[in-house]
Amino acid sequence: MDSLNFESPLANIYDRQTGIKDFKESSAIVIGVGGIGSWIALDLALLGVGTLVIIDPDKLESSNLNRTLFKLDQIGSYKTIAIKDLIAERRPDTIIITIQDHFQTHLLNKYEVDYIFDATDNLATRQVIKELGDDFSTSYCKVGYDGFQASLSLNEFQSGRWGDDGSYTVVPSFFGTPQILSAMAVIEMLIVDEDKSKTVNFNVKKLLNKINQQE
């Protein structure tokens, strides 16, 4: 009797990702895995980044479910564990290290990653990293959003936070803005221009209107 050949479900998972380098030896830290950070962690895993360090002290609340992929039965779980479980469903070969605590700079020495994504809702982490000065050379991205206002800063520590005025208030929020911002952050950092320093502030609705006007 001939032996059966079972092909791994992961065998062809990157077949339609031609033209992009192999990221399985790459690593990243994602600080804060709420509205934006959870999408970033998932996007990095889907892109093929081999090792992710996910940092967040908070537990999942029902109010998080309108802008994330978290599940109802994950409410009450640590966000880090919840996003690890979601990634494992899609990329079981990804190495995921979870830290249920606030970010501390000693983690940069413990985990020598290639990329850092800061998706916290304040500037404290950015300030701590900025103070490392010449001791810090890892590609760094700070992202934030407030409703339709969004801000993305690559290797830039002087400007950029949420919208044009740098303010943050609790406004209506859904999955659209963090999804778009996450995709832009991952593409800019890993594929387009990881070595450049720049800040981009934009409004999602205005951005789409500009695109529509150009068609």
Short mmCIF file of C-alpha atoms in Angstrom, two decimals, residues 3-214:
data_model
loop_
_atom_site.label_atom_id
_atom_site.label_comp_id
_atom_site.label_asym_id
_atom_site.label_seq_id
_atom_site.Cartn_x
_atom_site.Cartn_y
_atom_site.Cartn_z
CA SER A 3 2.14 5.76 1.82
CA LEU A 4 -0.02 8.85 1.90
CA ASN A 5 1.65 12.20 1.32
CA PHE A 6 0.19 14.95 3.44
CA GLU A 7 1.29 18.43 2.47
CA SER A 8 1.64 20.93 5.30
CA PRO A 9 -1.07 23.62 5.26
CA LEU A 10 1.79 26.13 5.50
CA ALA A 11 3.60 24.84 2.41
CA ASN A 12 2.14 27.42 0.01
CA ILE A 13 1.23 30.13 2.45
CA TYR A 14 3.57 32.73 0.91
CA ASP A 15 3.01 31.80 -2.75
CA ARG A 16 1.38 35.16 -3.51
CA GLN A 17 3.93 37.21 -1.60
CA THR A 18 6.53 37.28 -4.37
CA GLY A 19 8.75 40.33 -4.68
CA ILE A 20 9.00 40.81 -0.92
CA LYS A 21 12.04 39.64 1.01
CA ASP A 22 11.88 36.75 3.44
CA PHE A 23 11.33 38.07 6.98
CA LYS A 24 11.47 34.81 8.90
CA GLU A 25 14.83 35.75 10.42
CA SER A 26 13.57 39.22 11.35
CA SER A 27 12.18 40.24 14.73
CA ALA A 28 10.07 43.07 16.13
CA ILE A 29 8.76 44.46 19.39
CA VAL A 30 5.19 45.75 19.47
CA ILE A 31 4.49 47.96 22.49
CA GLY A 32 0.76 48.24 23.16
CA VAL A 33 -1.60 45.80 21.43
CA GLY A 34 -4.89 47.65 21.48
CA GLY A 35 -6.60 49.28 18.50
CA ILE A 36 -3.45 49.77 16.43
CA GLY A 37 -0.89 47.46 18.01
CA SER A 38 -3.01 44.33 17.64
CA TRP A 39 -3.30 44.95 13.89
CA ILE A 40 0.44 45.68 13.64
CA ALA A 41 1.33 42.44 15.43
CA LEU A 42 -0.97 40.48 13.14
CA ASP A 43 0.28 42.25 10.00
CA LEU A 44 3.89 41.52 10.95
CA ALA A 45 3.08 37.85 11.47
CA LEU A 46 1.20 37.64 8.17
CA LEU A 47 4.16 39.26 6.42
CA GLY A 48 6.33 36.47 7.80
CA VAL A 49 8.31 38.16 10.57
CA GLY A 50 9.74 35.23 12.50
CA THR A 51 9.83 36.52 16.07
CA LEU A 52 7.51 38.97 17.82
CA VAL A 53 7.83 40.40 21.33
CA ILE A 54 4.44 41.74 22.40
CA ILE A 55 4.21 44.08 25.39
CA ASP A 56 1.05 45.30 27.13
CA PRO A 57 -0.08 45.19 30.78
CA ASP A 58 -3.82 45.49 30.06
CA LYS A 59 -6.62 42.99 29.78
CA LEU A 60 -9.17 42.93 26.98
CA GLU A 61 -12.45 44.81 27.49
CA SER A 62 -15.65 44.63 25.47
CA SER A 63 -15.07 48.20 24.21
CA ASN A 64 -11.98 46.94 22.36
CA LEU A 65 -14.00 44.67 20.09
CA ASN A 66 -15.28 47.37 17.71
CA ARG A 67 -11.83 48.04 16.23
CA THR A 68 -9.90 44.79 16.64
CA LEU A 69 -10.01 41.12 15.69
CA PHE A 70 -10.26 39.97 19.30
CA LYS A 71 -13.05 37.54 20.13
CA LEU A 72 -15.90 37.78 22.59
CA ASP A 73 -14.64 34.84 24.61
CA GLN A 74 -11.26 36.55 25.00
CA ILE A 75 -12.66 39.39 27.13
CA GLY A 76 -10.83 39.41 30.44
CA SER A 77 -7.72 37.82 28.95
CA TYR A 78 -4.47 39.74 28.70
CA LYS A 79 -4.29 41.45 25.33
CA THR A 80 -0.86 39.95 24.74
CA ILE A 81 -2.17 36.41 25.18
CA ALA A 82 -5.27 37.13 23.09
CA ILE A 83 -3.29 38.42 20.10
CA LYS A 84 -0.82 35.55 20.46
CA ASP A 85 -3.72 33.11 20.12
CA LEU A 86 -5.07 34.94 17.04
CA ILE A 87 -1.65 34.89 15.37
CA ALA A 88 -1.18 31.20 16.17
CA GLU A 89 -4.33 30.41 14.18
CA ARG A 90 -2.79 31.95 11.05
CA ARG A 91 0.98 31.70 11.54
CA PRO A 92 1.71 28.85 13.98
CA ASP A 93 5.40 29.00 13.04
CA THR A 94 5.80 32.54 14.42
CA ILE A 95 7.73 32.76 17.68
CA ILE A 96 5.76 35.00 20.04
CA ILE A 97 7.03 36.27 23.38
CA THR A 98 4.41 37.97 25.55
CA ILE A 99 5.13 40.45 28.35
CA GLN A 100 2.22 41.50 30.55
CA ASP A 101 3.88 44.66 31.83
CA HIS A 102 4.89 48.16 30.82
CA PHE A 103 7.82 48.62 28.45
CA GLN A 104 11.25 49.00 30.02
CA THR A 105 14.45 49.78 28.14
CA HIS A 106 16.32 46.73 29.47
CA LEU A 107 14.09 44.69 27.15
CA LEU A 108 15.96 46.17 24.17
CA ASN A 109 19.12 44.48 25.43
CA LYS A 110 17.35 41.25 26.26
CA TYR A 111 15.62 41.07 22.89
CA GLU A 112 17.82 42.52 20.16
CA VAL A 113 15.08 43.06 17.60
CA ASP A 114 15.20 44.64 14.16
CA TYR A 115 12.11 46.82 14.54
CA ILE A 116 10.18 48.56 17.31
CA PHE A 117 6.55 49.61 16.90
CA ASP A 118 5.27 51.93 19.62
CA ALA A 119 1.45 51.86 19.64
CA THR A 120 0.95 53.22 23.15
CA ASP A 121 -1.54 56.02 23.76
CA ASN A 122 1.04 58.42 25.21
CA LEU A 123 4.56 59.70 24.57
CA ALA A 124 6.25 58.18 27.63
CA THR A 125 7.77 55.24 25.74
CA ARG A 126 9.03 57.46 22.95
CA GLN A 127 10.69 59.77 25.48
CA VAL A 128 12.40 56.85 27.26
CA ILE A 129 13.75 55.53 23.96
CA LYS A 130 14.80 59.02 22.84
CA GLU A 131 16.88 59.40 26.00
CA LEU A 132 18.96 56.37 25.03
CA GLY A 133 20.61 58.64 22.46
CA ASP A 134 23.50 57.07 20.56
CA ASP A 135 22.91 53.78 22.37
CA PHE A 136 19.75 53.32 20.34
CA SER A 137 19.94 52.44 16.65
CA THR A 138 16.98 50.09 16.08
CA SER A 139 14.36 51.17 13.52
CA TYR A 140 11.56 52.78 15.51
CA CYS A 141 7.98 53.65 14.56
CA LYS A 142 5.51 55.60 16.70
CA VAL A 143 1.85 55.41 15.65
CA GLY A 144 -1.31 56.91 17.09
CA TYR A 145 -4.84 57.79 16.07
CA ASP A 146 -7.89 59.62 17.34
CA GLY A 147 -11.00 58.90 15.31
CA PHE A 148 -10.02 59.72 11.72
CA GLN A 149 -6.86 61.62 12.71
CA ALA A 150 -3.69 59.58 12.49
CA SER A 151 0.05 60.07 12.95
CA LEU A 152 2.98 57.91 11.90
CA SER A 153 6.58 58.75 12.84
CA LEU A 154 9.58 56.75 11.65
CA ASN A 155 12.86 57.23 13.54
CA GLU A 156 11.65 60.69 14.49
CA PHE A 157 11.34 61.86 18.09
CA GLN A 158 10.40 65.52 17.83
CA SER A 159 6.97 65.62 16.24
CA GLY A 160 3.97 63.52 15.43
CA ARG A 161 1.49 61.99 17.78
CA TRP A 162 -2.15 61.89 16.77
CA GLY A 163 -3.40 64.61 14.44
CA ASP A 164 -2.17 67.95 13.20
CA ASP A 165 -2.44 69.66 16.60
CA GLY A 166 -0.91 66.81 18.56
CA SER A 167 -3.94 66.49 20.84
CA TYR A 168 -5.74 63.37 21.98
CA THR A 169 -9.36 63.03 23.04
CA VAL A 170 -11.75 60.11 23.16
CA VAL A 171 -13.77 60.29 19.97
CA PRO A 172 -15.82 57.75 17.97
CA SER A 173 -13.49 54.96 16.90
CA PHE A 174 -13.90 51.89 14.70
CA PHE A 175 -11.64 49.46 12.86
CA GLY A 176 -10.96 51.54 9.73
CA THR A 177 -8.34 54.03 10.93
CA PRO A 178 -6.15 51.62 12.94
CA GLN A 179 -6.22 49.09 10.10
CA ILE A 180 -5.07 51.67 7.57
CA LEU A 181 -2.46 53.10 9.94
CA SER A 182 -1.11 49.66 10.80
CA ALA A 183 -0.73 48.73 7.14
CA MET A 184 1.06 52.00 6.40
CA ALA A 185 3.39 51.60 9.39
CA VAL A 186 4.39 48.04 8.50
CA ILE A 187 4.85 48.82 4.80
CA GLU A 188 6.86 51.99 5.46
CA MET A 189 9.04 50.36 8.10
CA LEU A 190 9.79 46.98 6.54
CA ILE A 191 9.34 47.43 2.81
CA VAL A 192 9.68 51.06 1.72
CA ASP A 193 12.02 53.22 3.77
CA GLU A 194 12.97 51.87 7.17
CA ASP A 195 16.15 53.98 7.44
CA LYS A 196 14.57 57.39 6.87
CA SER A 197 13.22 59.74 9.52
CA LYS A 198 9.84 61.32 8.90
CA THR A 199 6.44 62.08 10.38
CA VAL A 200 3.16 61.90 8.54
CA ASN A 201 -0.06 63.32 9.99
CA PHE A 202 -3.26 62.66 8.08
CA ASN A 203 -7.02 62.43 8.27
CA VAL A 204 -8.38 59.19 6.81
CA LYS A 205 -11.51 60.80 5.34
CA LYS A 206 -9.50 63.61 3.75
CA LEU A 207 -6.97 61.12 2.42
CA LEU A 208 -9.70 59.06 0.74
CA ASN A 209 -11.27 62.22 -0.69
CA LYS A 210 -7.94 63.16 -2.28
CA ILE A 211 -7.63 59.70 -3.79
CA ASN A 212 -11.18 59.89 -5.19
CA GLN A 213 -10.50 63.31 -6.72
CA GLN A 214 -7.48 61.92 -8.56
#
